[in-house]
Every structure is written in structure tokens, then in C-alpha cells.
PDB file of C-alpha atoms in Angstrom:
ATOM      1  CA  GLY A   1       0.000   0.000   0.000  1.00  0.00           C
ATOM      2  CA  ALA A   2       1.024   3.641  -0.395  1.00  0.00           C
ATOM      3  CA  GLY A   3       3.028   5.116   2.410  1.00  0.00           C
ATOM      4  CA  VAL A   4       3.736   8.733   3.233  1.00  0.00           C
ATOM      5  CA  SER A   5       5.107  10.572   0.242  1.00  0.00           C
ATOM      6  CA  GLN A   6       6.966  13.851   0.115  1.00  0.00           C
ATOM      7  CA  SER A   7       7.974  16.135  -2.691  1.00  0.00           C
ATOM      8  CA  PRO A   8      10.361  17.253  -3.889  1.00  0.00           C
ATOM      9  CA  SER A   9      12.936  14.758  -2.707  1.00  0.00           C
ATOM     10  CA  ASN A  10      15.659  17.365  -3.077  1.00  0.00           C
ATOM     11  CA  LYS A  11      15.463  21.144  -3.214  1.00  0.00           C
ATOM     12  CA  VAL A  12      18.319  23.546  -3.733  1.00  0.00           C
ATOM     13  CA  THR A  13      17.506  27.203  -3.332  1.00  0.00           C
ATOM     14  CA  GLU A  14      19.213  30.518  -2.891  1.00  0.00           C
ATOM     15  CA  LYS A  15      19.252  32.386   0.367  1.00  0.00           C
ATOM     16  CA  GLY A  16      16.239  34.676   0.631  1.00  0.00           C
ATOM     17  CA  LYS A  17      13.948  32.639  -1.599  1.00  0.00           C
ATOM     18  CA  ASP A  18      10.727  31.003  -0.422  1.00  0.00           C
ATOM     19  CA  VAL A  19      10.230  27.233  -0.634  1.00  0.00           C
ATOM     20  CA  GLU A  20       7.242  24.931  -0.314  1.00  0.00           C
ATOM     21  CA  LEU A  21       7.529  21.323   0.762  1.00  0.00           C
ATOM     22  CA  ARG A  22       4.660  18.916   0.297  1.00  0.00           C
ATOM     23  CA  CYS A  23       3.525  15.903   2.279  1.00  0.00           C
ATOM     24  CA  ASP A  24       0.896  13.337   1.296  1.00  0.00           C
ATOM     25  CA  PRO A  25       0.012  11.296   4.391  1.00  0.00           C
ATOM     26  CA  ILE A  26      -1.364   7.791   4.447  1.00  0.00           C
ATOM     27  CA  SER A  27      -5.036   7.851   3.539  1.00  0.00           C
ATOM     28  CA  GLY A  28      -7.241   7.965   6.606  1.00  0.00           C
ATOM     29  CA  HIS A  29      -4.539   9.097   8.994  1.00  0.00           C
ATOM     30  CA  THR A  30      -5.831  12.022  11.008  1.00  0.00           C
ATOM     31  CA  ALA A  31      -2.543  13.107  12.555  1.00  0.00           C
ATOM     32  CA  LEU A  32       0.293  14.688  10.591  1.00  0.00           C
ATOM     33  CA  TYR A  33       3.668  15.854  11.848  1.00  0.00           C
ATOM     34  CA  TRP A  34       6.578  17.779  10.441  1.00  0.00           C
ATOM     35  CA  TYR A  35      10.104  17.298  11.742  1.00  0.00           C
ATOM     36  CA  ARG A  36      13.471  18.427  10.504  1.00  0.00           C
ATOM     37  CA  GLN A  37      16.847  16.782  10.805  1.00  0.00           C
ATOM     38  CA  SER A  38      20.036  18.740  10.459  1.00  0.00           C
ATOM     39  CA  LEU A  39      23.225  16.966   9.460  1.00  0.00           C
ATOM     40  CA  GLY A  40      24.292  14.485  12.117  1.00  0.00           C
ATOM     41  CA  GLN A  41      21.485  15.475  14.471  1.00  0.00           C
ATOM     42  CA  GLY A  42      18.325  13.875  15.780  1.00  0.00           C
ATOM     43  CA  LEU A  43      14.894  14.896  14.610  1.00  0.00           C
ATOM     44  CA  GLU A  44      13.446  18.217  15.730  1.00  0.00           C
ATOM     45  CA  PHE A  45       9.671  18.552  16.012  1.00  0.00           C
ATOM     46  CA  LEU A  46       8.169  21.430  14.037  1.00  0.00           C
ATOM     47  CA  ILE A  47       4.365  21.221  13.890  1.00  0.00           C
ATOM     48  CA  TYR A  48       1.483  18.803  14.488  1.00  0.00           C
ATOM     49  CA  PHE A  49      -1.973  18.597  12.931  1.00  0.00           C
ATOM     50  CA  GLN A  50      -4.737  16.461  14.434  1.00  0.00           C
ATOM     51  CA  GLY A  51      -8.045  16.311  12.615  1.00  0.00           C
ATOM     52  CA  ASN A  52      -9.873  19.635  12.693  1.00  0.00           C
ATOM     53  CA  SER A  53      -8.132  20.863  15.835  1.00  0.00           C
ATOM     54  CA  ALA A  54      -5.885  23.904  15.793  1.00  0.00           C
ATOM     55  CA  PRO A  55      -2.352  22.801  14.921  1.00  0.00           C
ATOM     56  CA  ASP A  56       0.400  22.756  17.510  1.00  0.00           C
ATOM     57  CA  LYS A  57       2.979  25.131  16.074  1.00  0.00           C
ATOM     58  CA  SER A  58       5.195  25.236  19.138  1.00  0.00           C
ATOM     59  CA  GLY A  59       8.161  23.685  17.356  1.00  0.00           C
ATOM     60  CA  LEU A  60       8.393  26.162  14.481  1.00  0.00           C
ATOM     61  CA  PRO A  61      11.772  27.918  14.872  1.00  0.00           C
ATOM     62  CA  SER A  62      10.715  31.321  13.528  1.00  0.00           C
ATOM     63  CA  ASP A  63       7.844  33.163  11.890  1.00  0.00           C
ATOM     64  CA  ARG A  64       9.406  32.423   8.527  1.00  0.00           C
ATOM     65  CA  PHE A  65       8.055  28.906   8.902  1.00  0.00           C
ATOM     66  CA  SER A  66       4.397  28.061   8.380  1.00  0.00           C
ATOM     67  CA  ALA A  67       2.368  25.020   7.474  1.00  0.00           C
ATOM     68  CA  GLU A  68      -1.138  24.208   6.454  1.00  0.00           C
ATOM     69  CA  ARG A  69      -3.140  21.090   5.930  1.00  0.00           C
ATOM     70  CA  THR A  70      -5.934  21.269   3.423  1.00  0.00           C
ATOM     71  CA  GLY A  71      -8.966  19.032   3.652  1.00  0.00           C
ATOM     72  CA  GLY A  72      -7.414  17.034   6.415  1.00  0.00           C
ATOM     73  CA  SER A  73      -5.015  15.384   4.015  1.00  0.00           C
ATOM     74  CA  VAL A  74      -2.140  16.992   2.112  1.00  0.00           C
ATOM     75  CA  SER A  75       0.128  19.358   4.031  1.00  0.00           C
ATOM     76  CA  THR A  76       2.481  22.058   2.837  1.00  0.00           C
ATOM     77  CA  LEU A  77       5.383  23.433   4.850  1.00  0.00           C
ATOM     78  CA  THR A  78       6.458  26.878   3.685  1.00  0.00           C
ATOM     79  CA  ILE A  79       9.734  28.535   4.550  1.00  0.00           C
ATOM     80  CA  GLN A  80       9.969  32.196   3.629  1.00  0.00           C
ATOM     81  CA  ARG A  81      13.213  34.089   3.043  1.00  0.00           C
ATOM     82  CA  THR A  82      15.279  30.948   3.495  1.00  0.00           C
ATOM     83  CA  GLN A  83      18.538  31.099   5.420  1.00  0.00           C
ATOM     84  CA  GLN A  84      21.528  28.759   5.251  1.00  0.00           C
ATOM     85  CA  GLU A  85      20.693  27.371   8.697  1.00  0.00           C
ATOM     86  CA  ASP A  86      17.393  26.123   7.249  1.00  0.00           C
ATOM     87  CA  SER A  87      19.346  23.489   5.308  1.00  0.00           C
ATOM     88  CA  ALA A  88      18.189  20.123   6.604  1.00  0.00           C
ATOM     89  CA  VAL A  89      16.080  17.097   5.759  1.00  0.00           C
ATOM     90  CA  TYR A  90      12.423  17.860   6.377  1.00  0.00           C
ATOM     91  CA  LEU A  91      10.444  14.779   7.368  1.00  0.00           C
ATOM     92  CA  CYS A  92       6.711  14.318   7.440  1.00  0.00           C
ATOM     93  CA  ALA A  93       4.918  11.603   9.394  1.00  0.00           C
ATOM     94  CA  SER A  94       1.313  10.554   9.797  1.00  0.00           C
ATOM     95  CA  SER A  95      -0.506   8.350  12.226  1.00  0.00           C
ATOM     96  CA  ALA A  96      -3.924   6.856  12.799  1.00  0.00           C
ATOM     97  CA  GLN A  97      -5.916   7.719  15.868  1.00  0.00           C
ATOM     98  CA  GLY A  98      -6.835   5.496  18.727  1.00  0.00           C
ATOM     99  CA  ARG A  99      -5.217   3.399  21.406  1.00  0.00           C
ATOM    100  CA  LEU A 100      -5.323   0.154  19.461  1.00  0.00           C
ATOM    101  CA  ALA A 101      -3.482   1.783  16.615  1.00  0.00           C
ATOM    102  CA  GLY A 102      -0.590   2.478  18.951  1.00  0.00           C
ATOM    103  CA  ASN A 103      -0.277   5.853  17.280  1.00  0.00           C
ATOM    104  CA  GLU A 104       2.723   4.554  15.402  1.00  0.00           C
ATOM    105  CA  GLN A 105       4.057   7.301  13.207  1.00  0.00           C
ATOM    106  CA  PHE A 106       4.825   6.449   9.607  1.00  0.00           C
ATOM    107  CA  PHE A 107       7.511   8.623   8.095  1.00  0.00           C
ATOM    108  CA  GLY A 108       8.012   9.757   4.558  1.00  0.00           C
ATOM    109  CA  PRO A 109      11.417   9.705   2.845  1.00  0.00           C
ATOM    110  CA  GLY A 110      11.978  13.387   3.521  1.00  0.00           C
ATOM    111  CA  THR A 111      12.887  16.440   1.482  1.00  0.00           C
ATOM    112  CA  ARG A 112      16.535  17.444   1.533  1.00  0.00           C
ATOM    113  CA  LEU A 113      16.673  21.241   1.483  1.00  0.00           C
ATOM    114  CA  THR A 114      19.924  22.990   0.676  1.00  0.00           C
ATOM    115  CA  VAL A 115      20.088  26.768   0.961  1.00  0.00           C
ATOM    116  CA  LEU A 116      23.072  28.253  -0.817  1.00  0.00           C
TER     117      LEU A 116
ATOM    118  CA  ASP B   1      14.619  17.077  25.984  1.00  0.00           C
ATOM    119  CA  ALA B   2      14.718  13.430  25.006  1.00  0.00           C
ATOM    120  CA  LYS B   3      14.483  12.033  28.577  1.00  0.00           C
ATOM    121  CA  THR B   4      16.461   8.950  27.539  1.00  0.00           C
ATOM    122  CA  THR B   5      20.118   7.957  27.541  1.00  0.00           C
ATOM    123  CA  GLN B   6      21.623   5.582  25.007  1.00  0.00           C
ATOM    124  CA  PRO B   7      25.184   4.690  24.081  1.00  0.00           C
ATOM    125  CA  PRO B   8      26.237   6.711  21.031  1.00  0.00           C
ATOM    126  CA  SER B   9      27.266   3.639  19.098  1.00  0.00           C
ATOM    127  CA  MET B  10      27.743  -0.097  19.239  1.00  0.00           C
ATOM    128  CA  ASP B  11      28.761  -2.971  16.999  1.00  0.00           C
ATOM    129  CA  CYS B  12      27.140  -6.349  16.886  1.00  0.00           C
ATOM    130  CA  ALA B  13      27.854  -9.556  15.012  1.00  0.00           C
ATOM    131  CA  GLU B  14      25.667 -10.688  12.153  1.00  0.00           C
ATOM    132  CA  GLY B  15      23.421 -13.574  13.155  1.00  0.00           C
ATOM    133  CA  ARG B  16      23.727 -12.870  16.856  1.00  0.00           C
ATOM    134  CA  ALA B  17      21.208 -11.187  19.101  1.00  0.00           C
ATOM    135  CA  ALA B  18      21.735  -7.453  19.484  1.00  0.00           C
ATOM    136  CA  ASN B  19      20.835  -5.963  22.863  1.00  0.00           C
ATOM    137  CA  LEU B  20      20.330  -2.202  22.770  1.00  0.00           C
ATOM    138  CA  PRO B  21      20.121  -0.517  26.181  1.00  0.00           C
ATOM    139  CA  CYS B  22      18.205   2.610  27.122  1.00  0.00           C
ATOM    140  CA  ASN B  23      17.965   4.456  30.424  1.00  0.00           C
ATOM    141  CA  HIS B  24      14.869   6.496  31.231  1.00  0.00           C
ATOM    142  CA  SER B  25      15.141   7.004  34.965  1.00  0.00           C
ATOM    143  CA  THR B  26      12.707   9.947  35.055  1.00  0.00           C
ATOM    144  CA  ILE B  27       9.895   8.152  33.268  1.00  0.00           C
ATOM    145  CA  SER B  28       6.486   8.777  34.782  1.00  0.00           C
ATOM    146  CA  GLY B  29       3.691   6.282  35.297  1.00  0.00           C
ATOM    147  CA  ASN B  30       1.717   7.082  32.147  1.00  0.00           C
ATOM    148  CA  GLU B  31       4.655   7.374  29.785  1.00  0.00           C
ATOM    149  CA  TYR B  32       5.419   4.767  27.154  1.00  0.00           C
ATOM    150  CA  VAL B  33       8.767   3.613  25.779  1.00  0.00           C
ATOM    151  CA  TYR B  34       8.964   3.689  21.977  1.00  0.00           C
ATOM    152  CA  TRP B  35      11.736   2.509  19.706  1.00  0.00           C
ATOM    153  CA  TYR B  36      12.316   3.747  16.184  1.00  0.00           C
ATOM    154  CA  ARG B  37      15.247   3.236  13.857  1.00  0.00           C
ATOM    155  CA  GLN B  38      16.584   5.224  10.948  1.00  0.00           C
ATOM    156  CA  ILE B  39      18.493   3.557   8.178  1.00  0.00           C
ATOM    157  CA  HIS B  40      20.823   5.880   6.320  1.00  0.00           C
ATOM    158  CA  SER B  41      19.012   8.320   4.022  1.00  0.00           C
ATOM    159  CA  GLN B  42      15.579   7.060   5.011  1.00  0.00           C
ATOM    160  CA  GLY B  43      12.856   8.302   7.324  1.00  0.00           C
ATOM    161  CA  PRO B  44      12.570   6.749  10.780  1.00  0.00           C
ATOM    162  CA  GLN B  45      10.759   3.426  11.089  1.00  0.00           C
ATOM    163  CA  TYR B  46       8.664   2.331  14.036  1.00  0.00           C
ATOM    164  CA  ILE B  47       9.903  -0.830  15.760  1.00  0.00           C
ATOM    165  CA  ILE B  48       7.981  -1.438  18.961  1.00  0.00           C
ATOM    166  CA  HIS B  49       6.555   0.234  22.051  1.00  0.00           C
ATOM    167  CA  GLY B  50       5.532  -0.738  25.569  1.00  0.00           C
ATOM    168  CA  LEU B  51       4.319   0.574  28.893  1.00  0.00           C
ATOM    169  CA  LYS B  52       5.448  -1.926  31.510  1.00  0.00           C
ATOM    170  CA  ASN B  53       5.038  -5.407  30.111  1.00  0.00           C
ATOM    171  CA  ASN B  54       7.578  -6.956  27.804  1.00  0.00           C
ATOM    172  CA  GLU B  55       6.545  -6.838  24.174  1.00  0.00           C
ATOM    173  CA  THR B  56       7.474  -8.830  21.098  1.00  0.00           C
ATOM    174  CA  ASN B  57       6.674  -8.428  17.436  1.00  0.00           C
ATOM    175  CA  GLU B  58       8.128  -9.625  14.176  1.00  0.00           C
ATOM    176  CA  MET B  59      10.973  -7.143  14.348  1.00  0.00           C
ATOM    177  CA  ALA B  60      12.145  -7.158  17.930  1.00  0.00           C
ATOM    178  CA  SER B  61      11.490  -7.695  21.610  1.00  0.00           C
ATOM    179  CA  LEU B  62      11.277  -4.981  24.238  1.00  0.00           C
ATOM    180  CA  ILE B  63      12.254  -5.785  27.792  1.00  0.00           C
ATOM    181  CA  ILE B  64      11.304  -3.158  30.389  1.00  0.00           C
ATOM    182  CA  THR B  65      12.663  -3.418  33.917  1.00  0.00           C
ATOM    183  CA  GLU B  66      10.209  -3.712  36.761  1.00  0.00           C
ATOM    184  CA  ASP B  67      10.968  -0.188  37.991  1.00  0.00           C
ATOM    185  CA  ARG B  68      10.624   1.019  34.382  1.00  0.00           C
ATOM    186  CA  LYS B  69      13.814   3.049  34.630  1.00  0.00           C
ATOM    187  CA  SER B  70      15.479   1.223  31.797  1.00  0.00           C
ATOM    188  CA  SER B  71      14.713  -1.022  28.872  1.00  0.00           C
ATOM    189  CA  THR B  72      16.450  -3.169  26.298  1.00  0.00           C
ATOM    190  CA  LEU B  73      15.562  -3.611  22.664  1.00  0.00           C
ATOM    191  CA  ILE B  74      16.521  -7.037  21.398  1.00  0.00           C
ATOM    192  CA  LEU B  75      17.036  -7.808  17.728  1.00  0.00           C
ATOM    193  CA  PRO B  76      17.028 -11.601  17.851  1.00  0.00           C
ATOM    194  CA  HIS B  77      19.183 -12.314  14.808  1.00  0.00           C
ATOM    195  CA  ALA B  78      20.928  -9.195  13.581  1.00  0.00           C
ATOM    196  CA  THR B  79      21.412  -8.833   9.846  1.00  0.00           C
ATOM    197  CA  LEU B  80      23.440  -6.324   7.873  1.00  0.00           C
ATOM    198  CA  ARG B  81      20.181  -4.535   7.029  1.00  0.00           C
ATOM    199  CA  ASP B  82      19.692  -3.798  10.718  1.00  0.00           C
ATOM    200  CA  THR B  83      22.558  -1.298  10.608  1.00  0.00           C
ATOM    201  CA  ALA B  84      20.864   1.961  11.585  1.00  0.00           C
ATOM    202  CA  VAL B  85      20.520   4.630  14.241  1.00  0.00           C
ATOM    203  CA  TYR B  86      18.159   3.340  16.923  1.00  0.00           C
ATOM    204  CA  TYR B  87      16.138   5.834  18.942  1.00  0.00           C
ATOM    205  CA  CYS B  88      14.637   5.115  22.345  1.00  0.00           C
ATOM    206  CA  ILE B  89      11.863   7.616  23.055  1.00  0.00           C
ATOM    207  CA  VAL B  90       9.651   8.225  26.060  1.00  0.00           C
ATOM    208  CA  ARG B  91       6.295   9.811  25.406  1.00  0.00           C
ATOM    209  CA  GLY B  92       2.935  10.262  27.030  1.00  0.00           C
ATOM    210  CA  ASP B  93      -0.217   8.250  26.512  1.00  0.00           C
ATOM    211  CA  PRO B  94      -0.834   8.283  22.756  1.00  0.00           C
ATOM    212  CA  ASP B  95      -4.492   9.055  23.281  1.00  0.00           C
ATOM    213  CA  TYR B  96      -3.865  12.355  25.019  1.00  0.00           C
ATOM    214  CA  GLY B  97      -2.320  15.498  23.683  1.00  0.00           C
ATOM    215  CA  ASN B  98       0.429  15.916  21.184  1.00  0.00           C
ATOM    216  CA  ASN B  99       2.079  12.734  20.095  1.00  0.00           C
ATOM    217  CA  ARG B 100       5.277  14.407  19.016  1.00  0.00           C
ATOM    218  CA  LEU B 101       8.337  12.231  19.267  1.00  0.00           C
ATOM    219  CA  ALA B 102      11.348  13.725  21.041  1.00  0.00           C
ATOM    220  CA  PHE B 103      14.307  12.160  19.275  1.00  0.00           C
ATOM    221  CA  GLY B 104      17.712  12.280  20.894  1.00  0.00           C
ATOM    222  CA  LYS B 105      21.003  11.434  19.187  1.00  0.00           C
ATOM    223  CA  GLY B 106      20.211   7.721  19.193  1.00  0.00           C
ATOM    224  CA  ASN B 107      22.529   4.725  19.101  1.00  0.00           C
ATOM    225  CA  GLN B 108      24.388   4.080  15.856  1.00  0.00           C
ATOM    226  CA  VAL B 109      24.312   0.299  15.562  1.00  0.00           C
ATOM    227  CA  VAL B 110      26.605  -1.341  13.046  1.00  0.00           C
ATOM    228  CA  VAL B 111      26.117  -5.013  12.258  1.00  0.00           C
ATOM    229  CA  ILE B 112      29.410  -6.589  11.328  1.00  0.00           C
ATOM    230  CA  PRO B 113      29.648  -9.619   9.027  1.00  0.00           C
TER     231      PRO B 113
END
């Protein structure tokens, strides 16, 4: 079956440009997460969507970062005026809801962002 | 704030059981222990989770001490494809609140032929 997909797989951009990263979660999963992973580091939580609830944006590092989830499915992470320190792999994950599901998070392959 | 302590790296022999330790001495009563792994250039993959009882699935076994302050992930017959960074994560009840995963640096496990 289809897993979590992300696009593009790689993105190279110039400092100051805006970028959009896309995540297609597993169909039926109500929860969606964005993380980022800098070189040699663990994953850093960015934002969490759960159904129709207001997203938890507490992990976004600055107001240049924003995300939306349309129709409870596809999500877009937008980084405005990119900086070199934004270079990282951006990972999206989704999970089903409910105790029996274990809330296991399924991760996509990530988008590698390089800001020159 | 990952709340867990793991060795930064370890080697294990192909075909042997790999025992991956994790300390979580500040774990609270309603917090679960989750294990994920990340193979190079891939997204993390769920392995197993538990609260206080030992758990087993097709990938691994999870042994949690009685005081719940530490646990061990056991890969019963390590293969070269098990080479990955393994993350031990403590998180709250998955039915309440944000289910974000707080990843630390993990344990870089290398399976040696």
C-alpha cells in the first residue's frame, strides 16, 4: 500500500527565496507531523496537525516557517526568506488515531533542502 | 529534551542477538517507551513500544525493567540490514495530547559480518 510521500525529494535554493515542501500522508490518517533533521542530528519537532483541531505550532523555529493542511489530508510546509541554517532534511509523518493503533508514526522519505 | 540515555554507538555480530540498552530514569507512570530506527538516508521506522510489560513483534522484543527506569531492545538475529541509528523515546499516553516524538542522538548500531 502507499506510504507517506513527500515532494520534492531534493530542493536547492538561494538564500532569501521562499520554498514549499509537500507531504501526502497515508489515507485515513488524522494526525500529521513535520520534523526536521540537520546533518548528524536527531529529529526536531516542528508542527502537528490532528483532525480539525488547531495545529500545535510550538516547534516552528521562527515566523518564517508556516504550514497548512488542506482538507485534512495533504500538508504544505512553507519557509519564507530561506537562510543557510534552514538546510536540513524535512520529514513528514502521519498516524492513525486510537489506542489500538498504537499511534505509530509512519515517516516519509523526507525532502533534503539545501540553501546556498 | 529526550528524557532517555543511550550509548552513542555499538557494533554487533551478524546472526547474533543485538541488545540495545536505554535508560529512562525519570519516566512517569503514564509514559510509554517507543523505539524507532533510521536507516541511512531514510525516514525513521517504528519498531515497537511498551508501557510496563515486555513486548514482542516480528521485528524485535522490548524488555522493560520492573521499575521502568530502563529497557532493552533485542534484535534476535541481527542482519546487515539492521545497521541503523536506533532511537529510544519516552512519550505520554498516545491518546492524550500531542504525540510528538522527542528524538535524541540515538545509538548508531553497526552489524558486522
